[in-house]
mmCIF file of C-alpha atoms and ligand atoms in Angstrom:
data_model
loop_
_atom_site.group_PDB
_atom_site.id
_atom_site.type_symbol
_atom_site.label_atom_id
_atom_site.label_comp_id
_atom_site.label_asym_id
_atom_site.label_seq_id
_atom_site.Cartn_x
_atom_site.Cartn_y
_atom_site.Cartn_z
ATOM 1 C CA MET A 285 0.089 0.060 0.285
ATOM 2 C CA LYS A 286 2.758 2.508 0.912
ATOM 3 C CA ARG A 287 5.188 2.198 -1.988
ATOM 4 C CA TYR A 288 2.792 4.024 -4.649
ATOM 5 C CA LEU A 289 1.259 6.449 -1.949
ATOM 6 C CA ASP A 290 4.851 7.275 -0.645
ATOM 7 C CA ALA A 291 6.211 7.871 -3.698
ATOM 8 C CA ALA A 292 2.839 9.893 -4.863
ATOM 9 C CA ALA A 293 3.697 12.055 -1.820
ATOM 10 C CA SER A 294 7.173 12.481 -3.005
ATOM 11 C CA LYS A 295 8.549 10.276 -0.459
ATOM 12 C CA LYS A 296 11.250 7.948 -0.496
ATOM 13 C CA THR A 297 10.517 4.549 -1.322
ATOM 14 C CA ASP A 298 12.593 1.224 -1.535
ATOM 15 C CA ARG A 299 12.220 0.857 -5.147
ATOM 16 C CA PRO A 300 10.024 3.021 -7.587
ATOM 17 C CA PRO A 301 6.444 1.575 -7.449
ATOM 18 C CA ILE A 302 5.272 0.135 -10.690
ATOM 19 C CA TRP A 303 1.963 0.062 -12.515
ATOM 20 C CA LEU A 304 0.542 0.562 -15.910
ATOM 21 C CA MET A 305 -2.067 2.629 -17.481
ATOM 22 C CA ARG A 306 -4.486 -0.155 -19.236
ATOM 23 C CA GLN A 307 -2.681 -2.770 -17.304
ATOM 24 C CA ALA A 308 -6.211 -4.409 -17.192
ATOM 25 C CA GLY A 309 -7.333 -5.221 -20.917
ATOM 26 C CA ARG A 310 -7.210 -7.631 -23.683
ATOM 27 C CA TYR A 311 -3.454 -8.313 -23.883
ATOM 28 C CA LEU A 312 -4.638 -10.453 -20.717
ATOM 29 C CA PRO A 313 -5.762 -13.757 -21.835
ATOM 30 C CA GLU A 314 -7.596 -13.789 -18.431
ATOM 31 C CA TYR A 315 -9.499 -11.002 -19.640
ATOM 32 C CA ARG A 316 -10.002 -11.946 -22.981
ATOM 33 C CA ALA A 317 -11.597 -15.066 -21.916
ATOM 34 C CA LEU A 318 -14.127 -12.616 -19.925
ATOM 35 C CA ARG A 319 -14.856 -10.881 -22.830
ATOM 36 C CA GLN A 320 -15.983 -14.121 -24.723
ATOM 37 C CA LYS A 321 -18.913 -13.935 -22.736
ATOM 38 C CA TYR A 322 -19.526 -10.065 -21.549
ATOM 39 C CA SER A 323 -19.251 -6.882 -24.028
ATOM 40 C CA PHE A 324 -17.084 -4.367 -22.656
ATOM 41 C CA MET A 325 -19.864 -2.370 -21.103
ATOM 42 C CA GLU A 326 -21.262 -5.186 -19.307
ATOM 43 C CA MET A 327 -18.112 -6.127 -17.596
ATOM 44 C CA MET A 328 -17.705 -2.281 -16.676
ATOM 45 C CA LYS A 329 -21.125 -2.322 -15.408
ATOM 46 C CA THR A 330 -21.242 -5.637 -13.062
ATOM 47 C CA PRO A 331 -19.369 -4.996 -10.025
ATOM 48 C CA ASP A 332 -18.512 -8.527 -9.843
ATOM 49 C CA LEU A 333 -16.933 -8.586 -13.260
ATOM 50 C CA ALA A 334 -15.194 -5.120 -12.492
ATOM 51 C CA THR A 335 -14.007 -6.519 -9.405
ATOM 52 C CA GLU A 336 -12.474 -9.740 -11.262
ATOM 53 C CA VAL A 337 -10.779 -7.611 -13.744
ATOM 54 C CA THR A 338 -9.402 -5.025 -11.840
ATOM 55 C CA LEU A 339 -7.746 -7.665 -9.766
ATOM 56 C CA GLN A 340 -6.712 -9.925 -12.905
ATOM 57 C CA PRO A 341 -3.530 -7.719 -13.806
ATOM 58 C CA ILE A 342 -2.583 -7.575 -9.641
ATOM 59 C CA GLN A 343 -2.688 -11.342 -9.235
ATOM 60 C CA ARG A 344 -0.757 -11.957 -12.367
ATOM 61 C CA TYR A 345 2.093 -9.677 -11.943
ATOM 62 C CA GLY A 346 1.952 -8.063 -8.195
ATOM 63 C CA PHE A 347 1.768 -4.247 -9.433
ATOM 64 C CA ASP A 348 2.056 -1.981 -6.842
ATOM 65 C CA ALA A 349 -1.259 -0.292 -7.956
ATOM 66 C CA ALA A 350 -4.767 -1.272 -8.940
ATOM 67 C CA ILE A 351 -6.618 1.007 -11.276
ATOM 68 C CA LEU A 352 -10.079 0.875 -11.224
ATOM 69 C CA PHE A 353 -12.028 -1.106 -14.293
ATOM 70 C CA SER A 354 -14.110 1.535 -15.904
ATOM 71 C CA ASP A 355 -13.725 4.236 -18.625
ATOM 72 C CA ILE A 356 -13.605 7.621 -18.927
ATOM 73 C CA LEU A 357 -16.789 7.899 -21.227
ATOM 74 C CA THR A 358 -18.805 7.255 -17.955
ATOM 75 C CA THR A 359 -19.328 10.914 -17.308
ATOM 76 C CA ALA A 360 -20.512 11.575 -21.036
ATOM 77 C CA GLU A 361 -23.061 8.790 -20.665
ATOM 78 C CA ALA A 362 -24.246 10.085 -17.521
ATOM 79 C CA LEU A 363 -24.590 13.588 -19.381
ATOM 80 C CA GLY A 364 -26.750 11.825 -21.718
ATOM 81 C CA ALA A 365 -24.252 10.477 -24.640
ATOM 82 C CA ARG A 366 -25.856 7.394 -26.422
ATOM 83 C CA LEU A 367 -22.520 5.635 -25.929
ATOM 84 C CA THR A 368 -21.516 2.081 -27.484
ATOM 85 C CA PHE A 369 -18.373 0.252 -28.017
ATOM 86 C CA VAL A 370 -17.651 -0.664 -31.627
ATOM 87 C CA GLU A 371 -15.236 -3.969 -32.067
ATOM 88 C CA LYS A 372 -12.161 -2.647 -33.887
ATOM 89 C CA LYS A 373 -13.590 0.874 -33.867
ATOM 90 C CA GLY A 374 -13.772 1.855 -30.483
ATOM 91 C CA PRO A 375 -16.478 4.243 -28.927
ATOM 92 C CA VAL A 376 -19.088 5.645 -30.683
ATOM 93 C CA ILE A 377 -21.360 8.102 -29.326
ATOM 94 C CA SER A 378 -24.797 8.452 -31.805
ATOM 95 C CA ASN A 379 -25.570 12.131 -30.582
ATOM 96 C CA PRO A 380 -22.632 14.443 -30.991
ATOM 97 C CA ILE A 381 -23.066 17.704 -29.724
ATOM 98 C CA ARG A 382 -22.330 20.652 -32.189
ATOM 99 C CA THR A 383 -25.190 23.196 -31.490
ATOM 100 C CA ASN A 384 -26.847 24.534 -29.047
ATOM 101 C CA ASP A 385 -29.815 22.522 -29.780
ATOM 102 C CA ASP A 386 -27.875 19.243 -29.244
ATOM 103 C CA LEU A 387 -26.715 20.601 -25.950
ATOM 104 C CA ARG A 388 -30.493 21.090 -24.870
ATOM 105 C CA THR A 389 -31.320 17.692 -25.811
ATOM 106 C CA LEU A 390 -28.861 16.182 -23.344
ATOM 107 C CA ASN A 391 -30.617 14.580 -20.770
ATOM 108 C CA SER A 392 -28.765 13.965 -17.798
ATOM 109 C CA GLN A 393 -28.972 11.523 -14.564
ATOM 110 C CA PRO A 394 -27.576 12.741 -11.247
ATOM 111 C CA ILE A 395 -23.930 11.026 -11.365
ATOM 112 C CA SER A 396 -24.633 9.965 -7.961
ATOM 113 C CA GLU A 397 -27.123 7.456 -9.127
ATOM 114 C CA TYR A 398 -26.210 6.892 -12.875
ATOM 115 C CA ALA A 399 -22.704 5.681 -11.510
ATOM 116 C CA SER A 400 -23.858 3.387 -8.233
ATOM 117 C CA PHE A 401 -22.106 0.440 -10.119
ATOM 118 C CA VAL A 402 -18.713 2.140 -9.896
ATOM 119 C CA TYR A 403 -19.348 2.926 -6.528
ATOM 120 C CA GLN A 404 -20.432 -0.765 -5.843
ATOM 121 C CA ALA A 405 -17.234 -2.010 -7.488
ATOM 122 C CA ILE A 406 -14.790 0.051 -5.356
ATOM 123 C CA THR A 407 -16.858 -1.089 -2.359
ATOM 124 C CA GLN A 408 -16.080 -4.738 -3.498
ATOM 125 C CA ILE A 409 -12.653 -4.079 -4.919
ATOM 126 C CA LEU A 410 -11.329 -2.794 -1.225
ATOM 127 C CA PRO A 411 -11.225 -5.888 0.700
ATOM 128 C CA GLU A 412 -9.573 -7.892 -2.247
ATOM 129 C CA ILE A 413 -6.970 -5.730 -2.864
ATOM 130 C CA ALA A 414 -6.275 -5.191 0.837
ATOM 131 C CA LYS A 415 -5.115 -9.126 0.595
ATOM 132 C CA HIS A 416 -2.564 -7.983 -1.570
ATOM 133 C CA ASN A 417 -1.561 -4.731 0.024
ATOM 134 C CA VAL A 418 -1.881 -2.294 -2.774
ATOM 135 C CA PRO A 419 -4.117 0.974 -3.066
ATOM 136 C CA LEU A 420 -6.757 1.727 -5.509
ATOM 137 C CA ILE A 421 -6.612 4.392 -8.148
ATOM 138 C CA GLY A 422 -9.977 5.778 -9.024
ATOM 139 C CA PHE A 423 -10.358 8.169 -12.249
ATOM 140 C CA ALA A 424 -12.224 10.344 -14.531
ATOM 141 C CA GLY A 425 -11.359 11.460 -18.185
ATOM 142 C CA ALA A 426 -10.713 15.459 -17.840
ATOM 143 C CA PRO A 427 -13.587 17.611 -19.207
ATOM 144 C CA PHE A 428 -11.398 18.631 -22.781
ATOM 145 C CA THR A 429 -11.057 15.062 -23.175
ATOM 146 C CA VAL A 430 -14.554 13.925 -22.688
ATOM 147 C CA ALA A 431 -15.943 16.516 -24.334
ATOM 148 C CA SER A 432 -14.058 15.877 -27.561
ATOM 149 C CA TYR A 433 -15.309 12.563 -27.956
ATOM 150 C CA MET A 434 -19.028 14.196 -27.229
ATOM 151 C CA VAL A 435 -18.437 16.593 -30.108
ATOM 152 C CA GLU A 436 -16.603 14.072 -32.871
ATOM 153 C CA GLY A 437 -18.976 11.315 -31.755
ATOM 154 C CA GLY A 438 -16.105 8.967 -30.927
ATOM 155 C CA SER A 439 -12.213 9.139 -31.482
ATOM 156 C CA SER A 440 -10.998 10.911 -34.089
ATOM 157 C CA PRO A 441 -7.219 11.486 -35.067
ATOM 158 C CA ASP A 442 -7.177 15.653 -35.463
ATOM 159 C CA LEU A 443 -10.171 16.888 -33.330
ATOM 160 C CA LYS A 444 -11.728 18.654 -36.549
ATOM 161 C CA GLU A 445 -15.228 19.204 -34.950
ATOM 162 C CA THR A 446 -14.134 19.947 -31.557
ATOM 163 C CA LYS A 447 -11.687 22.749 -33.380
ATOM 164 C CA ARG A 448 -14.420 24.013 -35.294
ATOM 165 C CA LEU A 449 -16.495 24.775 -32.160
ATOM 166 C CA ILE A 450 -13.351 26.423 -30.557
ATOM 167 C CA GLY A 451 -13.203 28.519 -33.931
ATOM 168 C CA ASN A 452 -16.956 29.256 -34.441
ATOM 169 C CA THR A 453 -18.976 28.566 -31.100
ATOM 170 C CA PRO A 454 -16.461 28.787 -28.499
ATOM 171 C CA LYS A 455 -19.022 29.363 -26.083
ATOM 172 C CA LEU A 456 -20.769 26.151 -26.623
ATOM 173 C CA LEU A 457 -18.020 24.383 -26.077
ATOM 174 C CA HIS A 458 -17.383 26.159 -22.523
ATOM 175 C CA GLN A 459 -20.936 25.150 -21.677
ATOM 176 C CA LEU A 460 -20.077 21.645 -22.465
ATOM 177 C CA LEU A 461 -16.879 21.768 -20.435
ATOM 178 C CA ASP A 462 -18.869 23.590 -17.344
ATOM 179 C CA LYS A 463 -21.677 20.614 -17.384
ATOM 180 C CA LEU A 464 -18.750 18.164 -17.526
ATOM 181 C CA THR A 465 -16.440 20.007 -14.758
ATOM 182 C CA ILE A 466 -19.268 19.780 -12.255
ATOM 183 C CA GLU A 467 -20.076 16.007 -13.188
ATOM 184 C CA THR A 468 -16.591 15.409 -13.138
ATOM 185 C CA ILE A 469 -15.921 16.689 -9.291
ATOM 186 C CA ALA A 470 -19.391 15.098 -8.266
ATOM 187 C CA TYR A 471 -18.064 11.724 -9.702
ATOM 188 C CA LEU A 472 -14.592 11.836 -8.348
ATOM 189 C CA ARG A 473 -15.899 12.649 -4.864
ATOM 190 C CA GLY A 474 -18.361 9.759 -4.964
ATOM 191 C CA GLN A 475 -15.220 7.485 -5.893
ATOM 192 C CA ILE A 476 -13.045 9.032 -3.095
ATOM 193 C CA GLU A 477 -16.366 8.570 -0.630
ATOM 194 C CA ALA A 478 -16.709 4.714 -1.727
ATOM 195 C CA GLY A 479 -12.809 4.234 -0.887
ATOM 196 C CA VAL A 480 -10.392 4.747 -3.419
ATOM 197 C CA HIS A 481 -6.659 5.965 -2.349
ATOM 198 C CA ALA A 482 -6.003 8.129 -5.110
ATOM 199 C CA VAL A 483 -7.171 9.582 -8.345
ATOM 200 C CA GLN A 484 -5.834 10.277 -11.879
ATOM 201 C CA LEU A 485 -7.565 12.706 -14.536
ATOM 202 C CA PHE A 486 -6.889 11.518 -18.033
ATOM 203 C CA ASP A 487 -6.427 14.001 -20.556
ATOM 204 C CA THR A 488 -5.541 12.101 -23.645
ATOM 205 C CA TRP A 489 -6.750 14.640 -26.445
ATOM 206 C CA ALA A 490 -5.540 17.821 -24.862
ATOM 207 C CA GLY A 491 -2.097 17.419 -26.041
ATOM 208 C CA LEU A 492 -3.414 17.939 -29.923
ATOM 209 C CA LEU A 493 -4.295 21.940 -28.628
ATOM 210 C CA SER A 494 -2.276 24.601 -29.494
ATOM 211 C CA PHE A 495 -0.838 26.171 -26.544
ATOM 212 C CA GLU A 496 -3.078 29.278 -26.401
ATOM 213 C CA ASP A 497 -6.261 27.001 -26.288
ATOM 214 C CA PHE A 498 -4.844 24.341 -24.036
ATOM 215 C CA LYS A 499 -5.004 27.564 -21.585
ATOM 216 C CA THR A 500 -8.257 28.263 -22.646
ATOM 217 C CA PHE A 501 -10.326 24.842 -23.091
ATOM 218 C CA ALA A 502 -8.319 22.253 -21.078
ATOM 219 C CA LEU A 503 -6.499 23.800 -18.167
ATOM 220 C CA PRO A 504 -9.035 25.973 -16.363
ATOM 221 C CA TYR A 505 -11.478 22.811 -15.979
ATOM 222 C CA THR A 506 -8.815 20.717 -14.676
ATOM 223 C CA GLN A 507 -7.578 23.447 -12.403
ATOM 224 C CA HIS A 508 -11.041 23.725 -11.079
ATOM 225 C CA ILE A 509 -11.129 20.041 -10.299
ATOM 226 C CA VAL A 510 -8.066 19.345 -8.624
ATOM 227 C CA THR A 511 -8.453 22.578 -6.625
ATOM 228 C CA GLN A 512 -11.857 21.680 -5.311
ATOM 229 C CA LEU A 513 -10.731 18.104 -4.916
ATOM 230 C CA LYS A 514 -7.567 18.881 -2.942
ATOM 231 C CA THR A 515 -9.691 21.194 -0.586
ATOM 232 C CA ASP A 516 -12.156 18.753 0.278
ATOM 233 C CA TYR A 517 -9.778 15.899 0.619
ATOM 234 C CA PRO A 518 -6.119 17.254 1.124
ATOM 235 C CA HIS A 519 -4.987 13.466 1.667
ATOM 236 C CA ILE A 520 -6.254 11.916 -1.480
ATOM 237 C CA PRO A 521 -2.953 11.978 -4.162
ATOM 238 C CA ILE A 522 -4.038 13.628 -7.495
ATOM 239 C CA THR A 523 -2.399 12.691 -11.033
ATOM 240 C CA VAL A 524 -2.714 14.231 -13.926
ATOM 241 C CA PHE A 525 -2.046 12.877 -17.325
ATOM 242 C CA CYS A 526 -2.004 14.298 -20.752
ATOM 243 C CA ARG A 527 -0.447 12.914 -23.896
ATOM 244 C CA HIS A 528 1.832 14.873 -25.698
ATOM 245 C CA SER A 529 2.081 17.325 -23.313
ATOM 246 C CA THR A 530 5.812 18.056 -22.487
ATOM 247 C CA THR A 531 5.077 21.734 -23.753
ATOM 248 C CA PHE A 532 2.066 21.859 -21.101
ATOM 249 C CA SER A 533 3.658 20.295 -18.187
ATOM 250 C CA PRO A 534 4.896 23.501 -16.759
ATOM 251 C CA LEU A 535 1.244 24.698 -16.681
ATOM 252 C CA LEU A 536 -0.031 21.615 -15.237
ATOM 253 C CA CYS A 537 2.427 21.904 -12.408
ATOM 254 C CA GLN A 538 1.247 25.267 -11.150
ATOM 255 C CA LEU A 539 -1.897 23.216 -10.147
ATOM 256 C CA PRO A 540 -2.358 21.467 -6.470
ATOM 257 C CA ILE A 541 -1.735 18.215 -8.251
ATOM 258 C CA ASP A 542 0.641 15.494 -6.567
ATOM 259 C CA VAL A 543 2.021 13.526 -9.603
ATOM 260 C CA ILE A 544 2.172 14.274 -13.339
ATOM 261 C CA SER A 545 2.175 11.447 -15.771
ATOM 262 C CA LEU A 546 4.627 12.060 -18.658
ATOM 263 C CA ASP A 547 4.356 10.532 -22.038
ATOM 264 C CA TRP A 548 7.300 8.913 -24.085
ATOM 265 C CA GLN A 549 8.280 11.895 -25.786
ATOM 266 C CA THR A 550 9.334 13.629 -22.367
ATOM 267 C CA ASP A 551 13.208 13.815 -21.554
ATOM 268 C CA LEU A 552 13.314 12.685 -17.994
ATOM 269 C CA HIS A 553 16.771 14.675 -17.426
ATOM 270 C CA TRP A 554 14.571 17.686 -18.371
ATOM 271 C CA ALA A 555 11.402 16.680 -16.439
ATOM 272 C CA LYS A 556 13.967 15.992 -13.041
ATOM 273 C CA ALA A 557 15.317 19.675 -14.066
ATOM 274 C CA SER A 558 11.806 21.386 -14.653
ATOM 275 C CA ILE A 559 9.089 19.753 -12.459
ATOM 276 C CA PRO A 560 9.038 20.940 -9.011
ATOM 277 C CA ASP A 561 10.269 18.389 -6.644
ATOM 278 C CA HIS A 562 6.781 18.366 -4.545
ATOM 279 C CA ILE A 563 5.377 16.894 -7.438
ATOM 280 C CA ALA A 564 6.178 13.306 -7.939
ATOM 281 C CA ILE A 565 6.949 12.174 -11.884
ATOM 282 C CA GLN A 566 5.036 9.025 -13.418
ATOM 283 C CA GLY A 567 6.010 7.356 -16.690
ATOM 284 C CA ASN A 568 7.306 7.265 -19.436
ATOM 285 C CA LEU A 569 8.456 4.050 -21.195
ATOM 286 C CA ASP A 570 7.035 4.311 -24.793
ATOM 287 C CA PRO A 571 4.474 1.494 -25.208
ATOM 288 C CA GLY A 572 5.807 0.356 -28.222
ATOM 289 C CA LEU A 573 9.050 -0.883 -26.794
ATOM 290 C CA LEU A 574 7.089 -3.429 -25.017
ATOM 291 C CA LEU A 575 7.514 -5.315 -28.429
ATOM 292 C CA ALA A 576 11.302 -5.051 -28.048
ATOM 293 C CA SER A 577 13.332 -8.066 -27.525
ATOM 294 C CA HIS A 578 13.559 -8.580 -23.978
ATOM 295 C CA ASP A 579 17.494 -7.526 -24.173
ATOM 296 C CA ILE A 580 16.306 -4.426 -25.453
ATOM 297 C CA LEU A 581 13.549 -3.779 -23.215
ATOM 298 C CA THR A 582 15.450 -4.455 -20.133
ATOM 299 C CA LYS A 583 17.765 -1.759 -20.811
ATOM 300 C CA ARG A 584 15.449 0.739 -21.597
ATOM 301 C CA VAL A 585 13.552 0.319 -18.313
ATOM 302 C CA LYS A 586 17.040 0.577 -16.829
ATOM 303 C CA ASN A 587 17.960 3.769 -18.470
ATOM 304 C CA ILE A 588 14.494 4.980 -16.907
ATOM 305 C CA LEU A 589 15.342 3.684 -13.602
ATOM 306 C CA ASN A 590 18.833 4.966 -13.454
ATOM 307 C CA THR A 591 17.854 8.488 -14.708
ATOM 308 C CA MET A 592 15.575 8.764 -11.921
ATOM 309 C CA ALA A 593 17.373 6.892 -9.460
ATOM 310 C CA ASP A 594 18.019 10.439 -7.480
ATOM 311 C CA ARG A 595 14.725 11.716 -7.987
ATOM 312 C CA THR A 596 12.696 11.242 -4.658
ATOM 313 C CA GLY A 597 8.785 10.844 -6.381
ATOM 314 C CA PHE A 598 8.864 8.291 -9.189
ATOM 315 C CA ILE A 599 6.652 6.188 -10.587
ATOM 316 C CA PHE A 600 7.077 3.965 -13.142
ATOM 317 C CA ASN A 601 4.542 3.557 -15.806
ATOM 318 C CA LEU A 602 4.063 3.641 -19.437
ATOM 319 C CA GLY A 603 4.211 7.085 -21.574
ATOM 320 C CA HIS A 604 0.278 5.700 -22.580
ATOM 321 C CA GLY A 605 -1.639 2.258 -21.924
ATOM 322 C CA VAL A 606 -0.805 -1.051 -22.731
ATOM 323 C CA THR A 607 -1.928 -2.220 -26.131
ATOM 324 C CA PRO A 608 -4.203 -5.474 -26.810
ATOM 325 C CA ASP A 609 -0.870 -6.665 -29.044
ATOM 326 C CA ILE A 610 1.369 -6.721 -26.046
ATOM 327 C CA PRO A 611 2.842 -10.249 -25.086
ATOM 328 C CA ILE A 612 1.892 -10.914 -21.414
ATOM 329 C CA ASP A 613 5.861 -11.801 -21.101
ATOM 330 C CA ALA A 614 7.254 -8.388 -21.855
ATOM 331 C CA VAL A 615 4.954 -7.093 -19.020
ATOM 332 C CA LYS A 616 6.615 -9.555 -16.662
ATOM 333 C CA ARG A 617 10.049 -8.376 -17.935
ATOM 334 C CA VAL A 618 9.553 -5.062 -16.903
ATOM 335 C CA VAL A 619 7.785 -5.858 -13.499
ATOM 336 C CA ASP A 620 11.069 -8.288 -12.964
ATOM 337 C CA VAL A 621 13.751 -5.534 -13.725
ATOM 338 C CA ILE A 622 12.028 -2.930 -11.393
ATOM 339 C CA LYS A 623 11.574 -5.497 -8.505
ATOM 340 C CA GLY A 624 14.864 -6.611 -9.151
ATOM 341 C CA TYR A 625 16.411 -3.067 -9.308
HETATM 342 O O1 CP3 B 2195 -6.122 1.302 -17.069
HETATM 343 C C1 CP3 B 2195 -7.019 0.171 -16.607
HETATM 344 O O2 CP3 B 2195 -6.425 -1.054 -17.028
HETATM 345 C C2 CP3 B 2195 -8.258 0.711 -16.408
HETATM 346 C C3 CP3 B 2195 -9.335 0.788 -17.133
HETATM 347 C C4 CP3 B 2195 -9.309 1.807 -18.226
HETATM 348 C C5 CP3 B 2195 -9.874 1.961 -19.799
HETATM 349 N N1 CP3 B 2195 -10.143 2.845 -20.247
HETATM 350 C C6 CP3 B 2195 -10.322 0.132 -19.966
HETATM 351 C C7 CP3 B 2195 -10.767 0.121 -21.326
HETATM 352 C C8 CP3 B 2195 -8.821 2.988 -18.161
HETATM 353 C C9 CP3 B 2195 -8.314 4.194 -17.136
HETATM 354 C C10 CP3 B 2195 -9.412 3.751 -19.720
HETATM 355 C C11 CP3 B 2195 -9.104 5.278 -19.682
HETATM 356 C C12 CP3 B 2195 -9.539 5.793 -21.179
HETATM 357 N N2 CP3 B 2195 -10.684 5.233 -21.723
HETATM 358 C C13 CP3 B 2195 -8.864 6.938 -21.846
HETATM 359 C C14 CP3 B 2195 -7.747 7.661 -21.400
HETATM 360 C C15 CP3 B 2195 -6.781 6.619 -21.554
HETATM 361 C C16 CP3 B 2195 -6.265 6.434 -22.579
HETATM 362 O O3 CP3 B 2195 -6.186 5.123 -22.996
HETATM 363 O O4 CP3 B 2195 -5.822 7.383 -23.596
HETATM 364 C C17 CP3 B 2195 -9.460 6.937 -23.012
HETATM 365 C C18 CP3 B 2195 -9.266 7.875 -24.510
HETATM 366 C C19 CP3 B 2195 -10.664 6.169 -23.226
HETATM 367 C C20 CP3 B 2195 -11.539 5.844 -24.202
HETATM 368 C C21 CP3 B 2195 -11.516 4.661 -24.726
HETATM 369 N N3 CP3 B 2195 -12.229 3.231 -24.093
HETATM 370 C C22 CP3 B 2195 -11.243 3.878 -26.108
HETATM 371 C C23 CP3 B 2195 -10.691 4.852 -26.947
HETATM 372 C C24 CP3 B 2195 -11.428 2.904 -26.098
HETATM 373 C C25 CP3 B 2195 -10.992 1.810 -27.436
HETATM 374 C C26 CP3 B 2195 -9.679 1.512 -27.516
HETATM 375 C C27 CP3 B 2195 -9.783 0.084 -27.389
HETATM 376 O O5 CP3 B 2195 -8.523 -0.200 -26.840
HETATM 377 O O6 CP3 B 2195 -10.266 -0.426 -28.096
HETATM 378 C C28 CP3 B 2195 -12.304 2.252 -24.893
HETATM 379 C C29 CP3 B 2195 -12.476 1.063 -24.631
HETATM 380 C C30 CP3 B 2195 -11.616 0.387 -23.230
HETATM 381 N N4 CP3 B 2195 -11.482 0.788 -22.114
HETATM 382 C C31 CP3 B 2195 -11.205 -0.747 -23.144
HETATM 383 C C32 CP3 B 2195 -10.681 -1.226 -21.959
HETATM 384 C C33 CP3 B 2195 -10.101 -2.496 -21.323
HETATM 385 C C34 CP3 B 2195 -10.975 -2.061 -24.387
HETATM 386 C C35 CP3 B 2195 -12.357 -2.591 -24.186
HETATM 387 C C36 CP3 B 2195 -12.534 -4.001 -24.711
HETATM 388 O O7 CP3 B 2195 -12.938 -4.071 -26.197
HETATM 389 O O8 CP3 B 2195 -12.348 -5.031 -24.182
#
């Protein structure tokens, strides 16, 4: 329990804790076996199944933290997005928000009622992970990233429709972001009250914004959430992850966050010199290197460990999530190298 929480509090640890974003997922044979019987949505919304999947990577690898098995689009669905997950395509939202009328048709349910399956899952996971002595990380999508799914109607490589709103009807986008911000605070508050030990905000797509637009459409909303949570729950560590965010990380470090999760493009020497000492660093192995030979993979993991050896407050992770094509042995190798360090 202590190793992850100590590192997140920028305290000394015997070795860096390790967990991986998307550690519960399709690269695991035991996950795929369950997925033959249930859809992703069923798994997420059935507390028994969500509990089982949350535990799978802990049982197989002995990671130092568990992350709740769920999805960032829970807040979108609670706000009224009609969400499905399509095989080989990912999330699809059939009522995209592009006009004031679209926004008005959103039919939201109070998140405290809507997300009861999440809170129930947390309640069931806690006694199980206590047996492994690891903390549970709760999470939510940051407003910009969730809004981008609601505007695009799914994943988009360039956020064309979202940028169309930025350039034409920024007020509409701000209204959606406001709604999501209120929703996200309530949702994370619910997770904390249910017992998660830490929370992480995922702003995967904000890295596609210009510096100016990041400061206008992403940062203030993330700031609002972390400031509110820090006021209400000062002891709960908050991590912010934003892909392609090297340029934005100095801005994020001005917020009352505990951990910044860096993607693989960030030079860790630069990070050590630039990220203030009271903020722990999480990252940042290129997930693509999990396809490397074990010799090269070992060397690259050790490079990160050596670089960060003199930094108090370091959590080993990937620069983004594990993908379904990753061999299970590669993940074991990474864990072994870190545990043997
Ligand atoms: O990290 C974990 O193991 C916990 C669970 C988790 C999932 N999604 C499970 C999931 C977390 C933390 C997420 C976050 C998430 N979801 C993000 C932010 C992090 C990131 O990866 O950038 C985003 C952008 C989403 C939205 C999302 N959900 C997409 C784009 C997809 C499809 C991509 C894909 O891999 O198929 C999902 C589905 C999803 N979320 C799966 C899992 C395990 C795959 C579901 C399946 O088909 O079994």
